[in-house]
mmCIF file of C-alpha atoms in Angstrom:
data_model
loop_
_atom_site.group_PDB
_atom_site.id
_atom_site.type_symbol
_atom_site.label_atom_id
_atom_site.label_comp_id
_atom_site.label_asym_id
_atom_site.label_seq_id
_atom_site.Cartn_x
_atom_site.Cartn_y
_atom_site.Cartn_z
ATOM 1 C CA UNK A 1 207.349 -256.455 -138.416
ATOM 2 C CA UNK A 2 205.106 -253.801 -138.728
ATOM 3 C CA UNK A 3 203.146 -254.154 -136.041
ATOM 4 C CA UNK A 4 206.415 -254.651 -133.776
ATOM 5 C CA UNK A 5 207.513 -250.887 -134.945
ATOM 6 C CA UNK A 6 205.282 -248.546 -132.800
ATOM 7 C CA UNK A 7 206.446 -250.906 -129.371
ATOM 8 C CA UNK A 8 210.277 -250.579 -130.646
ATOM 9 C CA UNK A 9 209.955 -247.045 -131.089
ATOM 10 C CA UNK A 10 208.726 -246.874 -128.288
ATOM 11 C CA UNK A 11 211.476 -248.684 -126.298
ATOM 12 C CA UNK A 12 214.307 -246.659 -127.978
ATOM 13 C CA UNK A 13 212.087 -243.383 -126.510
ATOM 14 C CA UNK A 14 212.358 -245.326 -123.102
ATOM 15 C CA UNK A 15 215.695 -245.677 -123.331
ATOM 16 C CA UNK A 16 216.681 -241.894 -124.614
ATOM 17 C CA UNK A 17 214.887 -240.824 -121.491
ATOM 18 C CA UNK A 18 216.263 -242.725 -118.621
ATOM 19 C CA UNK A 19 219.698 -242.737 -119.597
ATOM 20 C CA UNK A 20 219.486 -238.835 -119.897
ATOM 21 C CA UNK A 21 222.232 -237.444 -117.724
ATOM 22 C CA UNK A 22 221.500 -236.205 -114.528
ATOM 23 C CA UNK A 23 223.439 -233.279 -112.685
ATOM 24 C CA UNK A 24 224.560 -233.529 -109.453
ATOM 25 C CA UNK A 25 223.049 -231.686 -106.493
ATOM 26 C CA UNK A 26 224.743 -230.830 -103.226
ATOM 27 C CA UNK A 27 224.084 -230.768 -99.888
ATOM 28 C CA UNK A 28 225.873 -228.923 -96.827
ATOM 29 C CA UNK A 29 227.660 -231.632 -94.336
ATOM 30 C CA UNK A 30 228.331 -230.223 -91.288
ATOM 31 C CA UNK A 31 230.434 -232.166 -88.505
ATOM 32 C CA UNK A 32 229.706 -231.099 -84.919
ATOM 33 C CA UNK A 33 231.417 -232.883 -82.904
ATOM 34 C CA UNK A 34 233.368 -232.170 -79.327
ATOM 35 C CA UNK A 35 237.039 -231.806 -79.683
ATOM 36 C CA UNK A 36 239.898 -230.380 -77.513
ATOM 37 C CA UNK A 37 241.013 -228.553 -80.318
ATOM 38 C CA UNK A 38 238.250 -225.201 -81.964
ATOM 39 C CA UNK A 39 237.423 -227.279 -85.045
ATOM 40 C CA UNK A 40 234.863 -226.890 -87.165
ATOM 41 C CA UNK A 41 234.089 -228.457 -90.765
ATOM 42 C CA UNK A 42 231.094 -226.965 -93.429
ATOM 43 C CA UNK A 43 231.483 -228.618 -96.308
ATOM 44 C CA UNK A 44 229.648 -229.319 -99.601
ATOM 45 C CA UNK A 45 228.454 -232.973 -100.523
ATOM 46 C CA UNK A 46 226.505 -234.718 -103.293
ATOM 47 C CA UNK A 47 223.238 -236.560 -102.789
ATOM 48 C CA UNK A 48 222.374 -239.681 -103.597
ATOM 49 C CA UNK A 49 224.522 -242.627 -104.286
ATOM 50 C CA UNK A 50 225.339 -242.422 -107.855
ATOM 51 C CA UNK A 51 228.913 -243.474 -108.946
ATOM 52 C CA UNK A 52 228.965 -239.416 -110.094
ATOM 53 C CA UNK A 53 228.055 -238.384 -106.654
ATOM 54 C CA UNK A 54 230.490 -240.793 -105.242
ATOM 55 C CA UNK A 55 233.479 -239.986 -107.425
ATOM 56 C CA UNK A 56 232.812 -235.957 -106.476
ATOM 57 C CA UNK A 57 232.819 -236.571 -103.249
ATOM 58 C CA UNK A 58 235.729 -238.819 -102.373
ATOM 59 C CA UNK A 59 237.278 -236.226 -104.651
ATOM 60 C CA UNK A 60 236.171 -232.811 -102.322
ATOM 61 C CA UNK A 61 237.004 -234.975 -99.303
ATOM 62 C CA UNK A 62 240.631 -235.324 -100.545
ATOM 63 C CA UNK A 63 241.287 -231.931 -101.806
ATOM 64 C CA UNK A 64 240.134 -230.916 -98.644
ATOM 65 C CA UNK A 65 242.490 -232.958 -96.585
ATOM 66 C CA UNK A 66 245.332 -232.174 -99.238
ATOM 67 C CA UNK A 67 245.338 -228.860 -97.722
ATOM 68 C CA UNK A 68 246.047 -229.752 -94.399
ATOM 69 C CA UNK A 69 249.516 -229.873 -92.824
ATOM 70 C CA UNK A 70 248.819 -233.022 -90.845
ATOM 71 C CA UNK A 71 251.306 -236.189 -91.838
ATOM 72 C CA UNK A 72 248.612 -238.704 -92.169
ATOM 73 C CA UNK A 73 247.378 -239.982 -95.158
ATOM 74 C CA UNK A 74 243.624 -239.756 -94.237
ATOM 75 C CA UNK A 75 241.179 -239.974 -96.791
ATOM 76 C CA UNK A 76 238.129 -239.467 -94.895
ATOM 77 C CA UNK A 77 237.517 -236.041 -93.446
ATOM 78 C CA UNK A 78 236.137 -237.595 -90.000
ATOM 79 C CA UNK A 79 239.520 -239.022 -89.712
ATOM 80 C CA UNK A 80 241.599 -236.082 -90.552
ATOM 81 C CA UNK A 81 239.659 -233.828 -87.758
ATOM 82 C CA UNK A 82 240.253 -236.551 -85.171
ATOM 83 C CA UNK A 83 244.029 -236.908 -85.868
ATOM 84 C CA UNK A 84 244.273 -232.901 -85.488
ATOM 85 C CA UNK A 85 242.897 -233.105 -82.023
ATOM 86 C CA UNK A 86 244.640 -236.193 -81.243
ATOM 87 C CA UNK A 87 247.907 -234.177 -82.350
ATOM 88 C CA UNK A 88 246.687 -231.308 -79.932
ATOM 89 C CA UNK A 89 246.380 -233.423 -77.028
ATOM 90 C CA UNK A 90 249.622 -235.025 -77.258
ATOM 91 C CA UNK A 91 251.251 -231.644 -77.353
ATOM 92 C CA UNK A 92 249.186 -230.388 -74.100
ATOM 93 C CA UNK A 93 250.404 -233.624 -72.565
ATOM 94 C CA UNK A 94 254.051 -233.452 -73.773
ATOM 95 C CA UNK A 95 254.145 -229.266 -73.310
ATOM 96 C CA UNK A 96 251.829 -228.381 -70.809
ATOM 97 C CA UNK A 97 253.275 -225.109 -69.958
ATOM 98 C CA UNK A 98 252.825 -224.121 -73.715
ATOM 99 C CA UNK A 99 249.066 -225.839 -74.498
ATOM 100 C CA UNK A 100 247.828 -221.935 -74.982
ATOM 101 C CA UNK A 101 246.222 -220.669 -77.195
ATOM 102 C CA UNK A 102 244.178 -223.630 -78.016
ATOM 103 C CA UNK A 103 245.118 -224.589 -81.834
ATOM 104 C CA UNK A 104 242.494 -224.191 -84.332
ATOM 105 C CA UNK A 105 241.309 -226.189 -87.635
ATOM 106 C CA UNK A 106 238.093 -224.859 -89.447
ATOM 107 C CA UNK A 107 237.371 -226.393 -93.176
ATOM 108 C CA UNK A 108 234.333 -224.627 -95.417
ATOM 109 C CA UNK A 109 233.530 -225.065 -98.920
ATOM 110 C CA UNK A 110 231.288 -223.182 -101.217
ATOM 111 C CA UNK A 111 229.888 -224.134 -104.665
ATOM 112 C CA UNK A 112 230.856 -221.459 -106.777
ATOM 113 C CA UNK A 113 229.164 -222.754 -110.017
ATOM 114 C CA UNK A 114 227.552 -225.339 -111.857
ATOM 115 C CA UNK A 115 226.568 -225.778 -115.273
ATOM 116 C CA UNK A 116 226.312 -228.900 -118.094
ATOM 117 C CA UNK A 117 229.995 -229.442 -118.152
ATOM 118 C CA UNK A 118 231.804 -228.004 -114.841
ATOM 119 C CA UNK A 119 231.229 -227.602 -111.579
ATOM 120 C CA UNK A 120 233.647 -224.998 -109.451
ATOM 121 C CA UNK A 121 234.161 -226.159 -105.213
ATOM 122 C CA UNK A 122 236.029 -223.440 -104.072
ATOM 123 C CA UNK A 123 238.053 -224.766 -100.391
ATOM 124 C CA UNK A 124 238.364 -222.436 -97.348
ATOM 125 C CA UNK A 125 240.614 -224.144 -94.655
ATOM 126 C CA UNK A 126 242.947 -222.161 -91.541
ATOM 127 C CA UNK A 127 245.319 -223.850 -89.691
ATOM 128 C CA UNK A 128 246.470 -222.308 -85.736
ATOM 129 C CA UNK A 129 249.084 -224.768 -84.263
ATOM 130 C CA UNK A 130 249.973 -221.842 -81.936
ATOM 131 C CA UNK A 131 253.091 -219.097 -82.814
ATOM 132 C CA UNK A 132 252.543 -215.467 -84.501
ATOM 133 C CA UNK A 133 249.632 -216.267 -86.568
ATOM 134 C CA UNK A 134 247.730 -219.499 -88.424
ATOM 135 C CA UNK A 135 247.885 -220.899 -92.134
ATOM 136 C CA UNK A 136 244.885 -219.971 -94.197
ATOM 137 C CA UNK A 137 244.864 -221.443 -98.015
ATOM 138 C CA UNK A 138 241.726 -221.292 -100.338
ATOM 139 C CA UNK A 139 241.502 -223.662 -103.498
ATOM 140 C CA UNK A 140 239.364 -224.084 -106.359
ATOM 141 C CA UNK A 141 238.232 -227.766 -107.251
ATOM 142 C CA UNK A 142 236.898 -227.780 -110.823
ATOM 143 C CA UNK A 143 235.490 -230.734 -112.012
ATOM 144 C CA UNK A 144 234.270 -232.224 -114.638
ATOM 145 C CA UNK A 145 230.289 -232.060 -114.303
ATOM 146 C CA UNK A 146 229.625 -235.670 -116.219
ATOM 147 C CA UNK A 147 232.168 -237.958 -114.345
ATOM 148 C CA UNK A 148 233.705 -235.986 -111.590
ATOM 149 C CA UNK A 149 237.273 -236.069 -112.873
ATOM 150 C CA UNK A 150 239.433 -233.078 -111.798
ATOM 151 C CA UNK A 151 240.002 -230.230 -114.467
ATOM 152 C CA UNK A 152 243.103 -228.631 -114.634
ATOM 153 C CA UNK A 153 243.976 -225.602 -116.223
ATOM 154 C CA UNK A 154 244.895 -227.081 -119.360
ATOM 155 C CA UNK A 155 241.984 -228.706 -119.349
ATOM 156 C CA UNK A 156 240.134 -225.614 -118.821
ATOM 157 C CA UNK A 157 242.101 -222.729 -120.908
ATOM 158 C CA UNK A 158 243.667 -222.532 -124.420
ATOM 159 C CA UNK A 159 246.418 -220.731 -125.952
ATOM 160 C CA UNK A 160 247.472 -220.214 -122.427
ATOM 161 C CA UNK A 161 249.982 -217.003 -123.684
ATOM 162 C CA UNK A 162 247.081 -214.804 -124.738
ATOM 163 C CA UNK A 163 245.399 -215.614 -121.633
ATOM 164 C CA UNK A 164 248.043 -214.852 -119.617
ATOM 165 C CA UNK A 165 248.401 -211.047 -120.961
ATOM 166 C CA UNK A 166 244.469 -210.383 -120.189
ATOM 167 C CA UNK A 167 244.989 -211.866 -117.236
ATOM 168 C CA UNK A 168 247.835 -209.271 -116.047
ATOM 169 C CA UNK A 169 245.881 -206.419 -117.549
ATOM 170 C CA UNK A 170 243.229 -207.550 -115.628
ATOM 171 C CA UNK A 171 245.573 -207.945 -112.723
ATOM 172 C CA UNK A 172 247.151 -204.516 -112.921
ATOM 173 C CA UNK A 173 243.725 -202.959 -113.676
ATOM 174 C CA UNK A 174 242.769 -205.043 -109.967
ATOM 175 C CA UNK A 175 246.088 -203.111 -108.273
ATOM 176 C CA UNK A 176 244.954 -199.599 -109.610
ATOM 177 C CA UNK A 177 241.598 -200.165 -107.744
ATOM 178 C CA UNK A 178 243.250 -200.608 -104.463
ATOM 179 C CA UNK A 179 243.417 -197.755 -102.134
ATOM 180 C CA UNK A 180 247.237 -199.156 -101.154
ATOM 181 C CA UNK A 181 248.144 -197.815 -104.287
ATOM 182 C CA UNK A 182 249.809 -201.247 -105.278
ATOM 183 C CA UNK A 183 252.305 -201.725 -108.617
ATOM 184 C CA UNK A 184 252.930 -205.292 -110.068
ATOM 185 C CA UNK A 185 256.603 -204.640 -109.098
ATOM 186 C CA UNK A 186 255.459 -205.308 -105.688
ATOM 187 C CA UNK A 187 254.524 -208.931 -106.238
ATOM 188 C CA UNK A 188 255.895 -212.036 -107.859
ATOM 189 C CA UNK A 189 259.646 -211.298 -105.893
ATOM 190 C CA UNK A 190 260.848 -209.780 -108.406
ATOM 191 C CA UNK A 191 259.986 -212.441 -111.294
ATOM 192 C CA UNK A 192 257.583 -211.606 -114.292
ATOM 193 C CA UNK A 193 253.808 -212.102 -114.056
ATOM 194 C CA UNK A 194 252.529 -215.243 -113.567
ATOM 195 C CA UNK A 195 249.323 -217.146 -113.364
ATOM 196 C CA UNK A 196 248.441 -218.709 -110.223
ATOM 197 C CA UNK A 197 247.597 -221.623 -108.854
ATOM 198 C CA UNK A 198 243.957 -221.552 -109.029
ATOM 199 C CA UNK A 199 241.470 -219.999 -111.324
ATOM 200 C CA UNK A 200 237.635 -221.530 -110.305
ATOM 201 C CA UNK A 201 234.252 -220.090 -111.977
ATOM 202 C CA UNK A 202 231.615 -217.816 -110.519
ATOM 203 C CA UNK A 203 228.475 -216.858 -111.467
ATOM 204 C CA UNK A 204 230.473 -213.203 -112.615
ATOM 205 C CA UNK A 205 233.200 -215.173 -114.610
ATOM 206 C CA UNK A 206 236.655 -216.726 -114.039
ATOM 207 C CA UNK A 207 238.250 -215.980 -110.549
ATOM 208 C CA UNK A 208 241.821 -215.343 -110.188
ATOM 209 C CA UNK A 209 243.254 -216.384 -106.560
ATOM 210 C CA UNK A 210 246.932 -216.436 -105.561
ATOM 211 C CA UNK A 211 247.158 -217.828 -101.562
ATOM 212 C CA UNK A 212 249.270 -215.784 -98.984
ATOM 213 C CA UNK A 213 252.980 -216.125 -99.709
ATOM 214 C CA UNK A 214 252.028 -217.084 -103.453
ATOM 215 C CA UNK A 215 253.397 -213.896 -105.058
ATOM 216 C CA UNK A 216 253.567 -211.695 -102.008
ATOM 217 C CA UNK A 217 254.182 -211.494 -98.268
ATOM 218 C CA UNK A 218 251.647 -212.220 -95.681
ATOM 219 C CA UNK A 219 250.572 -208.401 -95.213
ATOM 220 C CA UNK A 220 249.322 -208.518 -98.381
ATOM 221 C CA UNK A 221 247.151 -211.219 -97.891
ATOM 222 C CA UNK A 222 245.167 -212.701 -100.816
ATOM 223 C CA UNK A 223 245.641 -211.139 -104.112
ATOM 224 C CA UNK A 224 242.378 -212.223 -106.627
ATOM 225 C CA UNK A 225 240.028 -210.545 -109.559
ATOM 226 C CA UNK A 226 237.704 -211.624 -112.121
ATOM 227 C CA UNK A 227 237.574 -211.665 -115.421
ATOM 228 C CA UNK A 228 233.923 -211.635 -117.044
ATOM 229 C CA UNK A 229 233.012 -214.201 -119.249
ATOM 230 C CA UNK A 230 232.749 -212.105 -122.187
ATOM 231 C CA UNK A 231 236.143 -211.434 -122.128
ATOM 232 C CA UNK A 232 237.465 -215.315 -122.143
ATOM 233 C CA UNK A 233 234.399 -217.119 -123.792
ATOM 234 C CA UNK A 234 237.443 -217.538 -126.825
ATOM 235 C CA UNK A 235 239.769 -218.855 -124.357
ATOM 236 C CA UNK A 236 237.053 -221.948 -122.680
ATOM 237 C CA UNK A 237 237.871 -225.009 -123.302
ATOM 238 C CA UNK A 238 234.683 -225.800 -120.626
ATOM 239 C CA UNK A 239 231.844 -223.594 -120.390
#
């Protein structure tokens, strides 16, 4: 037994090492392809062929499309571009006097952050099917940086009322900042503050983001801010 000790010890070394967890690491996927329709899709993807990378990115691809107006239930991005322009074609075809302006479909991502336990997509898509303007929406995918499960915000944030009043402080502090002169009474139709529908990371802290229509009208456009880490390290649940 002895002289089996330094080759076991040896082995369990081995073993600490190669099943040490590895992060994922991205790559930009761009599709450039010739449609009908202006498309164009930037998006982020992970290398390799892990089951992590795998899981992340059937998970981006599907937020992505979740955003999307189309009908279909398309899991594949490829797909959900192609069914776009079919849609546009049809319509030329079936309303040829109305087939301008040409509709418009443009998808980008951006990795906002990445540490040991989350990692932060945040999802830029705009929508043009022709009338007074297009659909723009922007989402934050957080996941979870070890098995590429979604976070949400419960997952993310605890003792959700505290955070909520340094959030609006933080959100009225955002408002006097604005040149427009902006009160809180002008958002949220008349209801009390609320948080919205995504919070992501940054590099600078916890984003803020409520979409057009979210809390005001579309004039207003987006309505975000930031709150530094220092100030919610004690509401984290992920760092």
């Amino acid at each position: 037994m002895k002289q089996l000790r330094p080759f076991l010890i040896f082995v369990i070394v081995l073993n600490s090492c190669t099943s040490e967890f590895k992060p994922a690491t991205f790559e930009t996927i761009s599709i450039e392809e010739s449609f009908e329709a202006d498309i164009t899709a930037m998006y982020n993807k992970a290398s390799g062929n892990s089951d992590l990378g795998n899981t992340i990115n059937s998970t981006i691809e599907k937020a992505i499309i979740n955003t999307l107006s189309t009908p279909e239930n398309n899991e594949v991005i490829k797909e959900a571009l192609n069914d776009f322009n079919s849609d546009y074609i049809k319509f030329k075809k079936d309303f040829p006097e109305e087939s301008e302006p040409v509709w418009e479909l443009h998808i980008e991502t951006e990795k906002t952050f990445q540490s040991e336990e989350v990692i932060t997509i945040a999802i830029s898509t705009y929508e043009f099917k022709g009338g007074a303007h297009g659909n723009d929406k922007i989402i934050f995918l957080n996941l979870d940086a070890k098995s590429g499960r979604v976070l949400n915000q419960k997952d993310i944030i605890e003792n959700e009322a505290d955070f909520k009043k340094l959030a609006q402080s933080h959100f009225i502090n955002a408002l006097e900042a604005e040149v427009k002169n902006l009160k809180i009474e002008d958002f949220f139709f008349g209801k009390p503050f609320q948080l919205p529908e995504n919070i992501g990371f940054t590099d600078d802290g916890l984003v803020l983001l409520y979409n057009v229509y979210e809390v005001a009208s579309f004039e207003q456009g987006y309505t975000e801010f930031v709150i530094p880490f220092e100030e919610i390290e004690s509401y984290l649940k992920v760092n």
